[in-house]
């Protein structure tokens, strides 16, 4: 086939990631060999591929939807914000430096177009179809000149574009029309039509508006996807789209034991990989919430300090809000605390950071006998080991190198040699993201937490996080199959945008 499609959006968080994943799952179920692609991603929610490349977790999720192994080709440029004005630039899975937004959009982004198109060309040579995800809106006219992720890549590949709009936010017709009307004539020629997302109610009431929109733009709507809980997995923007939020909104099985287990996650600044707690939220009887006040830790059976792109900033934030003192009191009382990646580093005795914050030597919370030194080179790995007598695997994304000075090993190899992390009393720490997705380890850890917390909580014996994720991806594929015009989408992927699409004034400004 060798074709493709760009899924753009009227806004950020319009549903581009999940629609792309849904189209990938639908296509692979039809026997099409398909790959996802996002030229440039801005996210603190990242993943490490088998070859040791860092990419956005959304693209890893989309690769799973397509039933293929994720690679750096699928997300050649990843931007990891470190502040409101600067980001770490990850190119082909490896960090290449820190850059301001002005510096990136002032020339660096445009220079990466060749790399991006080379990656897309390689994917097109390997797969029957490539489904691309845009970023933000294609009508960001201030950034169009250097765009490599929306209409820039669509024009380079001559891919048709379907624009997704979130009708739950309101104003979807104006958003569709305005997005199209702010594009140049050449860009508009690739915009084939629209896809309505998150619709609630009777579709027949919407149809007159869709007909009028087609009359105004000459472009049809390819589907109206209903609002569905539990489908916002591994996206880029905000906590509300993680599996945690989705599970909390849906019907969850009652606890197996007599008690529930309450988990509080400290919502530290620049939080990364908040999906680490999704597997906990998938457990019947586990209640997960994100907190930012010390009082909210009082009734928690487990407190998690998650990963962060700003370890020293997170440490300051914990102290300013009184959370640091609350964590220290918990540790002294033998109540469970878990630190993951940056959260693990925060729990240590001392941090020497001349790389990320350039703050130099900083005292940690002193809850774990660990000292951390930030290295210029980032650790990117997919390790495996065992913990609490159970197999565990994860992925590492960090500059901090930990020197463990005491406690007991947390994760070990087959010979019992420490691989990562440590434990001191009821406080655990590890650099491994995703470790809680290992089902038997997660159950063993929750049993330890319940015992320390004095809760009569029993982990469900048959919860499979992988199976739950697959169920959600199949639901995404079902949404596309049942509520989109799949024959028309397939024609777009194979043959491109229809010819003779009308120009909508005023077009892009000069």
Tab-separated table of C-alpha atoms in Angstrom:
chain	number	residue	atom	x	y	z
A	1	UNK	CA	0.000	0.000	0.000
A	2	UNK	CA	2.702	2.510	1.019
A	3	UNK	CA	0.100	5.104	1.946
A	4	UNK	CA	-0.618	7.112	5.030
A	5	UNK	CA	-2.693	9.651	6.898
A	6	UNK	CA	-2.060	12.588	9.221
A	7	UNK	CA	-4.388	12.864	12.206
A	8	UNK	CA	-4.393	16.555	13.156
A	9	UNK	CA	-6.448	18.294	15.842
A	10	UNK	CA	-8.237	21.562	16.396
A	11	UNK	CA	-6.440	21.817	19.779
A	12	UNK	CA	-4.053	19.980	22.027
A	13	UNK	CA	-5.779	17.058	23.762
A	14	UNK	CA	-8.482	16.859	21.084
A	15	UNK	CA	-7.899	13.109	20.968
A	16	UNK	CA	-5.228	12.777	18.266
A	17	UNK	CA	-3.220	10.171	20.183
A	18	UNK	CA	-6.107	7.826	20.865
A	19	UNK	CA	-7.623	8.254	17.392
A	20	UNK	CA	-4.246	7.421	15.855
A	21	UNK	CA	-4.008	4.353	18.090
A	22	UNK	CA	-7.564	3.348	17.211
A	23	UNK	CA	-6.895	3.592	13.482
A	24	UNK	CA	-3.706	1.541	13.937
A	25	UNK	CA	-5.576	-1.189	15.856
A	26	UNK	CA	-8.408	-1.233	13.301
A	27	UNK	CA	-5.968	-1.494	10.387
A	28	UNK	CA	-3.888	-4.285	11.893
A	29	UNK	CA	-7.071	-6.260	12.521
A	30	UNK	CA	-7.745	-5.948	8.780
A	31	UNK	CA	-4.372	-7.495	8.023
A	32	UNK	CA	-2.641	-4.194	7.207
A	33	UNK	CA	0.963	-3.849	8.358
A	34	UNK	CA	0.851	-0.398	9.955
A	35	UNK	CA	3.164	1.866	11.974
A	36	UNK	CA	2.517	5.053	13.986
A	37	UNK	CA	4.602	8.205	13.525
A	38	UNK	CA	4.915	11.541	15.271
A	39	UNK	CA	7.635	13.779	13.907
A	40	UNK	CA	7.952	15.930	17.011
A	41	UNK	CA	6.532	15.307	20.440
A	42	UNK	CA	6.583	17.532	23.532
A	43	UNK	CA	6.094	15.364	26.583
A	44	UNK	CA	7.555	14.330	29.921
A	45	UNK	CA	5.853	10.963	29.495
A	46	UNK	CA	8.471	8.916	27.659
A	47	UNK	CA	9.544	5.323	27.050
A	48	UNK	CA	12.719	3.429	26.171
A	49	UNK	CA	12.736	1.150	23.124
A	50	UNK	CA	14.562	-2.172	22.869
A	51	UNK	CA	17.501	-0.455	21.179
A	52	UNK	CA	17.788	2.043	24.031
A	53	UNK	CA	16.106	5.046	22.378
A	54	UNK	CA	13.847	7.448	24.257
A	55	UNK	CA	10.519	8.235	22.565
A	56	UNK	CA	7.104	9.494	23.655
A	57	UNK	CA	4.969	6.976	25.525
A	58	UNK	CA	2.068	7.833	23.235
A	59	UNK	CA	4.011	6.462	20.268
A	60	UNK	CA	4.967	3.342	22.236
A	61	UNK	CA	1.268	2.855	23.010
A	62	UNK	CA	0.366	3.373	19.337
A	63	UNK	CA	3.005	0.832	18.330
A	64	UNK	CA	1.382	-1.652	20.693
A	65	UNK	CA	-1.958	-0.836	19.067
A	66	UNK	CA	-0.335	-1.650	15.703
A	67	UNK	CA	1.230	-4.811	17.223
A	68	UNK	CA	4.751	-3.756	16.282
A	69	UNK	CA	7.875	-3.013	18.306
A	70	UNK	CA	8.353	0.736	18.929
A	71	UNK	CA	11.493	2.339	17.504
A	72	UNK	CA	13.064	5.798	17.371
A	73	UNK	CA	11.862	6.110	13.769
A	74	UNK	CA	8.334	6.527	15.099
A	75	UNK	CA	9.201	9.657	17.119
A	76	UNK	CA	12.468	11.165	15.870
A	77	UNK	CA	12.184	14.418	17.865
A	78	UNK	CA	11.126	14.503	21.524
A	79	UNK	CA	11.099	17.718	23.550
A	80	UNK	CA	11.165	17.340	27.339
A	81	UNK	CA	10.283	20.625	29.077
A	82	UNK	CA	12.539	21.733	31.916
A	83	UNK	CA	10.811	25.075	32.411
A	84	UNK	CA	8.261	27.296	30.681
A	85	UNK	CA	10.961	28.478	28.285
A	86	UNK	CA	13.323	25.587	27.595
A	87	UNK	CA	13.339	21.879	26.821
A	88	UNK	CA	15.789	19.045	26.440
A	89	UNK	CA	15.921	18.031	22.773
A	90	UNK	CA	16.004	14.258	22.229
A	91	UNK	CA	16.934	13.393	18.636
A	92	UNK	CA	16.571	9.834	17.375
A	93	UNK	CA	16.231	8.664	20.944
A	94	UNK	CA	19.295	10.427	22.407
A	95	UNK	CA	19.538	13.819	24.160
A	96	UNK	CA	21.440	16.423	22.153
A	97	UNK	CA	21.151	19.426	24.458
A	98	UNK	CA	18.910	21.967	26.143
A	99	UNK	CA	17.300	24.652	23.999
A	100	UNK	CA	15.000	27.616	24.493
A	101	UNK	CA	11.711	27.721	22.634
A	102	UNK	CA	12.963	30.741	20.673
A	103	UNK	CA	16.142	28.942	19.699
A	104	UNK	CA	14.299	25.808	18.637
A	105	UNK	CA	11.641	27.554	16.552
A	106	UNK	CA	14.196	30.085	15.350
A	107	UNK	CA	15.953	27.593	13.113
A	108	UNK	CA	16.722	24.258	14.758
A	109	UNK	CA	13.264	22.826	14.157
A	110	UNK	CA	13.285	23.619	10.448
A	111	UNK	CA	16.733	22.045	10.114
A	112	UNK	CA	15.327	18.754	11.441
A	113	UNK	CA	12.812	18.375	8.602
A	114	UNK	CA	15.268	16.238	6.628
A	115	UNK	CA	15.728	13.845	9.560
A	116	UNK	CA	11.993	13.629	10.067
A	117	UNK	CA	11.204	12.930	6.405
A	118	UNK	CA	14.002	10.322	6.233
A	119	UNK	CA	12.418	8.462	9.162
A	120	UNK	CA	8.987	8.617	7.579
A	121	UNK	CA	10.409	7.399	4.269
A	122	UNK	CA	12.010	4.417	5.993
A	123	UNK	CA	8.749	3.520	7.722
A	124	UNK	CA	6.833	3.803	4.437
A	125	UNK	CA	9.299	1.412	2.856
A	126	UNK	CA	8.702	-1.148	5.596
A	127	UNK	CA	4.976	-0.871	6.324
A	128	UNK	CA	1.803	-0.908	4.245
A	129	UNK	CA	0.587	2.269	5.932
A	130	UNK	CA	1.874	4.929	8.326
A	131	UNK	CA	-0.588	6.809	10.541
A	132	UNK	CA	0.930	10.119	11.639
A	133	UNK	CA	-0.135	12.143	14.642
A	134	UNK	CA	0.082	15.919	14.545
A	135	UNK	CA	0.795	18.215	17.489
A	136	UNK	CA	-1.368	21.005	18.869
A	137	UNK	CA	-3.192	22.566	15.931
A	138	UNK	CA	-2.096	22.764	12.273
A	139	UNK	CA	-3.376	26.360	12.229
A	140	UNK	CA	-0.756	27.775	14.607
A	141	UNK	CA	0.088	30.453	12.082
A	142	UNK	CA	2.951	31.881	14.142
A	143	UNK	CA	4.814	28.565	13.848
A	144	UNK	CA	3.859	27.439	10.334
A	145	UNK	CA	7.120	28.496	8.685
A	146	UNK	CA	9.157	26.020	10.729
A	147	UNK	CA	6.466	23.334	11.171
A	148	UNK	CA	7.682	19.749	10.833
A	149	UNK	CA	4.883	17.891	12.614
A	150	UNK	CA	1.587	19.062	11.109
A	151	UNK	CA	1.145	20.449	7.596
A	152	UNK	CA	4.909	20.520	7.080
A	153	UNK	CA	5.118	16.721	7.213
A	154	UNK	CA	1.779	16.296	5.385
A	155	UNK	CA	3.064	18.372	2.475
A	156	UNK	CA	6.441	16.652	2.456
A	157	UNK	CA	4.771	13.214	2.284
A	158	UNK	CA	1.661	14.301	0.343
A	159	UNK	CA	-0.475	12.714	3.051
A	160	UNK	CA	-4.176	13.482	3.425
A	161	UNK	CA	-5.207	15.106	6.707
A	162	UNK	CA	-8.184	14.400	8.940
A	163	UNK	CA	-8.784	17.011	11.648
A	164	UNK	CA	-10.089	15.752	15.016
A	165	UNK	CA	-12.262	18.027	17.158
A	166	UNK	CA	-13.335	17.497	20.776
A	167	UNK	CA	-17.040	18.340	20.765
A	168	UNK	CA	-17.195	17.921	24.544
A	169	UNK	CA	-15.350	21.255	24.807
A	170	UNK	CA	-17.906	23.026	22.623
A	171	UNK	CA	-17.405	25.090	19.470
A	172	UNK	CA	-16.396	22.171	17.293
A	173	UNK	CA	-17.942	23.536	14.062
A	174	UNK	CA	-16.192	26.886	14.445
A	175	UNK	CA	-12.957	25.046	15.269
A	176	UNK	CA	-13.169	22.880	12.148
A	177	UNK	CA	-13.999	25.822	9.889
A	178	UNK	CA	-11.462	28.177	11.457
A	179	UNK	CA	-8.666	25.594	11.372
A	180	UNK	CA	-9.231	25.043	7.652
A	181	UNK	CA	-9.650	28.730	6.815
A	182	UNK	CA	-6.328	29.677	8.436
A	183	UNK	CA	-4.313	27.341	6.217
A	184	UNK	CA	-2.704	28.223	2.898
A	185	UNK	CA	-4.281	26.979	-0.314
A	186	UNK	CA	-1.648	24.247	-0.674
A	187	UNK	CA	-2.174	23.088	2.906
A	188	UNK	CA	-5.953	23.177	2.503
A	189	UNK	CA	-5.698	20.892	-0.522
A	190	UNK	CA	-4.570	18.105	1.804
A	191	UNK	CA	-7.264	18.574	4.455
A	192	UNK	CA	-9.742	15.876	3.463
A	193	UNK	CA	-12.221	16.353	6.276
A	194	UNK	CA	-13.059	16.010	9.935
A	195	UNK	CA	-13.620	13.544	12.764
A	196	UNK	CA	-15.796	14.477	15.743
A	197	UNK	CA	-14.562	13.101	19.070
A	198	UNK	CA	-16.277	12.630	22.476
A	199	UNK	CA	-19.884	13.143	21.322
A	200	UNK	CA	-22.668	12.608	23.868
A	201	UNK	CA	-26.275	12.220	22.769
A	202	UNK	CA	-28.261	11.610	19.615
A	203	UNK	CA	-26.134	11.806	16.460
A	204	UNK	CA	-29.185	12.743	14.383
A	205	UNK	CA	-29.214	16.105	16.170
A	206	UNK	CA	-25.641	16.722	15.035
A	207	UNK	CA	-26.106	15.730	11.410
A	208	UNK	CA	-27.604	19.027	10.156
A	209	UNK	CA	-24.512	20.825	11.430
A	210	UNK	CA	-22.236	18.318	9.710
A	211	UNK	CA	-24.139	18.855	6.457
A	212	UNK	CA	-23.810	22.634	6.791
A	213	UNK	CA	-20.097	22.276	7.557
A	214	UNK	CA	-19.643	20.250	4.380
A	215	UNK	CA	-21.554	22.911	2.457
A	216	UNK	CA	-19.267	25.615	3.834
A	217	UNK	CA	-15.965	23.782	3.398
A	218	UNK	CA	-16.568	21.151	0.731
A	219	UNK	CA	-15.220	18.575	3.165
A	220	UNK	CA	-17.046	15.706	4.770
A	221	UNK	CA	-16.956	14.336	8.305
A	222	UNK	CA	-15.481	10.827	8.453
A	223	UNK	CA	-17.071	9.818	11.742
A	224	UNK	CA	-18.584	10.825	15.078
A	225	UNK	CA	-16.907	8.991	17.936
A	226	UNK	CA	-18.978	8.747	21.117
A	227	UNK	CA	-17.697	9.812	24.499
A	228	UNK	CA	-16.239	6.746	26.189
A	229	UNK	CA	-14.602	6.346	29.580
A	230	UNK	CA	-11.267	4.656	29.967
A	231	UNK	CA	-9.719	5.342	26.556
A	232	UNK	CA	-7.151	8.074	27.321
A	233	UNK	CA	-4.113	5.851	27.745
A	234	UNK	CA	-0.502	7.032	27.572
A	235	UNK	CA	-1.176	10.411	26.020
A	236	UNK	CA	1.056	13.435	26.432
A	237	UNK	CA	-1.032	16.112	28.046
A	238	UNK	CA	-2.108	16.190	31.651
A	239	UNK	CA	-2.951	13.651	34.305
A	240	UNK	CA	-6.564	13.317	33.260
A	241	UNK	CA	-5.685	11.203	30.210
A	242	UNK	CA	-3.757	8.448	31.967
A	243	UNK	CA	-5.148	5.007	32.647
A	244	UNK	CA	-5.306	6.061	36.286
A	245	UNK	CA	-7.948	8.629	35.500
A	246	UNK	CA	-9.755	6.307	33.140
A	247	UNK	CA	-9.931	3.470	35.657
A	248	UNK	CA	-11.182	5.841	38.340
A	249	UNK	CA	-13.998	7.033	36.067
A	250	UNK	CA	-15.146	3.518	35.166
A	251	UNK	CA	-16.703	0.709	37.150
A	252	UNK	CA	-13.969	-1.032	39.166
A	253	UNK	CA	-14.289	-4.449	40.757
A	254	UNK	CA	-14.643	-4.418	44.545
A	255	UNK	CA	-11.616	-5.279	46.694
A	256	UNK	CA	-10.801	-8.941	47.195
A	257	UNK	CA	-9.990	-8.403	50.881
A	258	UNK	CA	-11.894	-6.483	53.517
A	259	UNK	CA	-10.061	-3.167	53.052
A	260	UNK	CA	-9.167	-0.858	50.212
A	261	UNK	CA	-5.615	0.460	49.861
A	262	UNK	CA	-5.175	4.215	49.489
A	263	UNK	CA	-2.258	5.523	47.435
A	264	UNK	CA	-1.264	9.205	47.403
A	265	UNK	CA	1.065	10.402	44.628
A	266	UNK	CA	2.897	13.681	45.248
A	267	UNK	CA	2.172	15.895	42.238
A	268	UNK	CA	5.715	17.268	42.000
A	269	UNK	CA	6.642	19.936	39.426
A	270	UNK	CA	7.660	18.656	35.973
A	271	UNK	CA	6.307	15.222	36.878
A	272	UNK	CA	7.400	12.592	34.371
A	273	UNK	CA	5.949	9.178	33.597
A	274	UNK	CA	2.925	9.532	35.834
A	275	UNK	CA	1.731	6.367	34.061
A	276	UNK	CA	3.935	4.450	36.528
A	277	UNK	CA	0.934	4.346	38.878
A	278	UNK	CA	-1.590	3.202	36.292
A	279	UNK	CA	-0.970	-0.450	37.137
A	280	UNK	CA	-1.798	0.269	40.779
A	281	UNK	CA	-5.056	1.948	39.807
A	282	UNK	CA	-5.962	-1.105	37.734
A	283	UNK	CA	-5.960	-3.261	40.877
A	284	UNK	CA	-9.398	-3.857	42.437
A	285	UNK	CA	-9.521	-2.104	45.776
A	286	UNK	CA	-6.604	0.292	45.153
A	287	UNK	CA	-7.567	3.976	45.182
A	288	UNK	CA	-4.999	6.327	43.612
A	289	UNK	CA	-5.046	10.107	43.868
A	290	UNK	CA	-2.572	12.910	43.172
A	291	UNK	CA	-1.951	15.303	46.063
A	292	UNK	CA	-0.131	18.563	46.725
A	293	UNK	CA	-0.761	19.174	50.452
A	294	UNK	CA	0.739	17.511	53.508
A	295	UNK	CA	-2.695	16.895	55.060
A	296	UNK	CA	-3.596	14.666	52.138
A	297	UNK	CA	-0.937	12.152	53.145
A	298	UNK	CA	-2.557	11.470	56.512
A	299	UNK	CA	-4.887	8.655	55.448
A	300	UNK	CA	-2.665	7.230	52.702
A	301	UNK	CA	-1.430	3.658	53.070
A	302	UNK	CA	1.294	4.276	50.494
A	303	UNK	CA	2.826	7.560	49.339
A	304	UNK	CA	4.650	7.673	46.015
A	305	UNK	CA	7.132	10.361	45.017
A	306	UNK	CA	7.155	9.991	41.217
A	307	UNK	CA	9.672	10.818	38.540
A	308	UNK	CA	10.400	14.413	37.597
A	309	UNK	CA	12.419	16.361	35.045
A	310	UNK	CA	13.397	18.751	37.868
A	311	UNK	CA	14.682	16.762	40.842
A	312	UNK	CA	16.034	19.733	42.801
A	313	UNK	CA	12.941	21.791	41.996
A	314	UNK	CA	10.749	18.930	43.238
A	315	UNK	CA	12.801	18.762	46.444
A	316	UNK	CA	12.255	22.474	47.067
A	317	UNK	CA	8.537	22.108	46.323
A	318	UNK	CA	8.164	19.231	48.801
A	319	UNK	CA	9.809	21.340	51.504
A	320	UNK	CA	7.836	24.500	50.755
A	321	UNK	CA	4.524	22.645	51.014
A	322	UNK	CA	5.325	20.718	54.158
A	323	UNK	CA	5.282	17.414	52.299
A	324	UNK	CA	8.937	16.747	53.101
A	325	UNK	CA	8.196	16.818	56.830
A	326	UNK	CA	5.134	14.605	56.348
A	327	UNK	CA	7.236	12.057	54.439
A	328	UNK	CA	9.860	12.059	57.204
A	329	UNK	CA	7.175	11.433	59.827
A	330	UNK	CA	5.760	8.571	57.781
A	331	UNK	CA	9.179	6.947	57.506
A	332	UNK	CA	9.752	7.287	61.254
A	333	UNK	CA	6.379	5.636	61.916
A	334	UNK	CA	7.131	2.741	59.546
A	335	UNK	CA	4.476	3.780	57.008
A	336	UNK	CA	5.250	2.932	53.356
A	337	UNK	CA	6.866	5.397	50.933
A	338	UNK	CA	8.047	4.608	47.388
A	339	UNK	CA	10.282	6.862	45.287
A	340	UNK	CA	10.545	6.297	41.526
A	341	UNK	CA	13.427	7.745	39.475
A	342	UNK	CA	13.600	11.444	40.454
A	343	UNK	CA	11.456	10.595	43.462
A	344	UNK	CA	14.031	7.991	44.480
A	345	UNK	CA	16.793	10.590	44.203
A	346	UNK	CA	14.804	13.060	46.326
A	347	UNK	CA	14.540	10.505	49.145
A	348	UNK	CA	18.340	10.148	49.330
A	349	UNK	CA	20.856	11.933	51.550
A	350	UNK	CA	22.520	14.215	49.034
A	351	UNK	CA	22.272	15.309	45.403
A	352	UNK	CA	25.117	16.769	43.359
A	353	UNK	CA	23.577	18.351	40.281
A	354	UNK	CA	25.705	20.341	37.867
A	355	UNK	CA	23.658	19.111	34.884
A	356	UNK	CA	19.893	19.477	35.263
A	357	UNK	CA	19.414	22.358	37.730
A	358	UNK	CA	23.113	23.276	38.072
A	359	UNK	CA	22.393	23.767	41.779
A	360	UNK	CA	25.519	21.903	42.886
A	361	UNK	CA	25.341	19.986	46.172
A	362	UNK	CA	21.884	19.842	47.770
A	363	UNK	CA	20.679	17.917	50.811
A	364	UNK	CA	17.999	15.333	50.068
A	365	UNK	CA	15.277	14.203	52.452
A	366	UNK	CA	17.585	11.620	54.033
A	367	UNK	CA	15.053	8.787	54.066
A	368	UNK	CA	17.279	6.429	52.055
A	369	UNK	CA	21.059	5.867	52.422
A	370	UNK	CA	21.748	7.051	48.883
A	371	UNK	CA	23.860	9.784	47.322
A	372	UNK	CA	23.161	10.928	43.789
A	373	UNK	CA	25.491	12.547	41.282
A	374	UNK	CA	24.111	13.855	38.006
A	375	UNK	CA	26.039	12.668	34.944
A	376	UNK	CA	26.071	14.468	31.602
A	377	UNK	CA	25.204	11.261	29.764
A	378	UNK	CA	21.658	10.035	30.267
A	379	UNK	CA	21.028	6.425	31.293
A	380	UNK	CA	18.559	4.798	28.881
A	381	UNK	CA	17.969	1.089	29.457
A	382	UNK	CA	15.416	-1.741	29.543
A	383	UNK	CA	16.586	-3.841	32.538
A	384	UNK	CA	15.138	-7.038	33.999
A	385	UNK	CA	15.635	-8.515	37.465
A	386	UNK	CA	13.754	-9.716	40.509
A	387	UNK	CA	12.346	-8.070	43.624
A	388	UNK	CA	10.467	-9.473	46.590
A	389	UNK	CA	11.030	-12.904	45.082
A	390	UNK	CA	9.227	-12.069	41.822
A	391	UNK	CA	10.419	-11.206	38.287
A	392	UNK	CA	10.325	-7.527	37.396
A	393	UNK	CA	11.226	-5.426	34.377
A	394	UNK	CA	11.160	-1.732	33.637
A	395	UNK	CA	12.937	1.055	31.817
A	396	UNK	CA	15.418	3.701	32.965
A	397	UNK	CA	15.536	7.376	31.914
A	398	UNK	CA	17.764	9.447	34.197
A	399	UNK	CA	20.916	11.546	34.514
A	400	UNK	CA	21.304	10.854	38.239
A	401	UNK	CA	23.707	8.077	39.251
A	402	UNK	CA	22.931	6.607	42.676
A	403	UNK	CA	25.549	5.419	45.163
A	404	UNK	CA	23.829	3.145	47.686
A	405	UNK	CA	25.525	3.318	51.093
A	406	UNK	CA	23.295	1.043	53.154
A	407	UNK	CA	19.849	-0.449	53.509
A	408	UNK	CA	18.937	-3.617	51.649
A	409	UNK	CA	18.835	-4.146	47.852
A	410	UNK	CA	15.464	-3.635	46.214
A	411	UNK	CA	15.920	-5.086	42.704
A	412	UNK	CA	18.534	-7.817	42.124
A	413	UNK	CA	19.798	-10.123	39.382
A	414	UNK	CA	19.448	-13.919	39.361
A	415	UNK	CA	22.490	-14.258	41.595
A	416	UNK	CA	21.169	-11.883	44.237
A	417	UNK	CA	23.463	-9.002	43.279
A	418	UNK	CA	21.846	-5.576	43.535
A	419	UNK	CA	20.762	-4.055	40.224
A	420	UNK	CA	18.966	-0.937	41.357
A	421	UNK	CA	17.400	0.859	44.274
A	422	UNK	CA	17.310	0.092	47.949
A	423	UNK	CA	15.029	-0.254	50.935
A	424	UNK	CA	15.354	1.194	54.421
A	425	UNK	CA	12.534	0.159	56.729
A	426	UNK	CA	9.259	1.050	55.038
A	427	UNK	CA	10.893	3.307	52.419
A	428	UNK	CA	11.702	1.944	48.958
A	429	UNK	CA	13.376	3.595	45.984
A	430	UNK	CA	14.129	2.605	42.389
A	431	UNK	CA	15.069	4.227	39.093
A	432	UNK	CA	12.951	1.717	37.169
A	433	UNK	CA	9.855	3.149	35.503
A	434	UNK	CA	7.131	0.665	34.651
A	435	UNK	CA	8.175	-1.879	37.278
A	436	UNK	CA	4.676	-1.988	38.761
A	437	UNK	CA	3.364	-3.309	35.439
A	438	UNK	CA	5.027	-6.661	36.320
A	439	UNK	CA	1.968	-8.385	37.770
A	440	UNK	CA	3.491	-10.802	40.290
A	441	UNK	CA	5.927	-8.168	41.601
A	442	UNK	CA	3.114	-5.616	41.934
A	443	UNK	CA	1.038	-8.082	43.966
A	444	UNK	CA	3.996	-8.897	46.222
A	445	UNK	CA	4.700	-5.194	46.755
A	446	UNK	CA	1.065	-4.458	47.594
A	447	UNK	CA	1.055	-7.276	50.132
A	448	UNK	CA	4.093	-5.689	51.803
A	449	UNK	CA	2.399	-2.288	51.803
A	450	UNK	CA	-0.837	-3.672	53.214
A	451	UNK	CA	1.031	-5.470	56.010
A	452	UNK	CA	2.995	-2.335	56.921
A	453	UNK	CA	-0.174	-0.210	56.790
A	454	UNK	CA	-2.185	-2.682	58.852
A	455	UNK	CA	-4.789	-3.069	56.100
A	456	UNK	CA	-6.713	-6.270	55.388
A	457	UNK	CA	-6.160	-5.734	51.686
A	458	UNK	CA	-5.616	-8.693	49.350
A	459	UNK	CA	-4.349	-8.175	45.768
A	460	UNK	CA	-6.545	-9.777	43.130
A	461	UNK	CA	-4.828	-12.989	41.982
A	462	UNK	CA	-5.608	-12.576	38.287
A	463	UNK	CA	-5.178	-8.890	37.379
A	464	UNK	CA	-3.124	-8.666	34.184
A	465	UNK	CA	-2.092	-5.127	33.333
A	466	UNK	CA	-1.041	-6.201	29.833
A	467	UNK	CA	-4.463	-7.748	29.215
A	468	UNK	CA	-6.214	-4.586	30.457
A	469	UNK	CA	-4.129	-2.463	28.103
A	470	UNK	CA	-4.955	-4.773	25.197
A	471	UNK	CA	-8.650	-4.566	26.033
A	472	UNK	CA	-8.479	-0.784	25.901
A	473	UNK	CA	-6.642	-0.802	22.580
A	474	UNK	CA	-9.281	-3.150	21.176
A	475	UNK	CA	-11.967	-0.746	22.401
A	476	UNK	CA	-10.212	2.031	20.490
A	477	UNK	CA	-10.216	-0.119	17.372
A	478	UNK	CA	-13.912	-0.871	17.936
A	479	UNK	CA	-14.714	2.851	18.148
A	480	UNK	CA	-13.134	3.458	14.744
A	481	UNK	CA	-14.719	0.377	13.185
A	482	UNK	CA	-18.202	1.108	14.501
A	483	UNK	CA	-18.396	4.912	14.315
A	484	UNK	CA	-16.120	6.018	11.459
A	485	UNK	CA	-16.488	5.523	7.721
A	486	UNK	CA	-13.674	2.991	7.497
A	487	UNK	CA	-14.070	2.436	3.745
A	488	UNK	CA	-13.565	6.153	3.152
A	489	UNK	CA	-10.611	6.283	5.578
A	490	UNK	CA	-8.997	3.375	3.761
A	491	UNK	CA	-9.405	5.184	0.432
A	492	UNK	CA	-7.710	8.250	1.933
A	493	UNK	CA	-4.795	6.147	3.195
A	494	UNK	CA	-4.386	4.409	-0.158
A	495	UNK	CA	-5.066	7.255	-2.575
A	496	UNK	CA	-4.598	10.558	-0.745
A	497	UNK	CA	-6.871	13.567	-0.387
A	498	UNK	CA	-9.701	13.975	-2.922
A	499	UNK	CA	-8.919	16.288	-5.810
A	500	UNK	CA	-10.700	19.592	-6.236
A	501	UNK	CA	-11.180	20.448	-2.568
A	502	UNK	CA	-12.267	24.127	-2.428
A	503	UNK	CA	-10.183	26.914	-0.936
A	504	UNK	CA	-11.713	28.522	2.159
A	505	UNK	CA	-10.968	32.221	2.604
A	506	UNK	CA	-9.048	33.975	4.004
A	507	UNK	CA	-6.290	31.336	4.061
A	508	UNK	CA	-2.979	31.747	5.844
A	509	UNK	CA	-1.793	35.350	6.364
A	510	UNK	CA	1.115	36.465	4.247
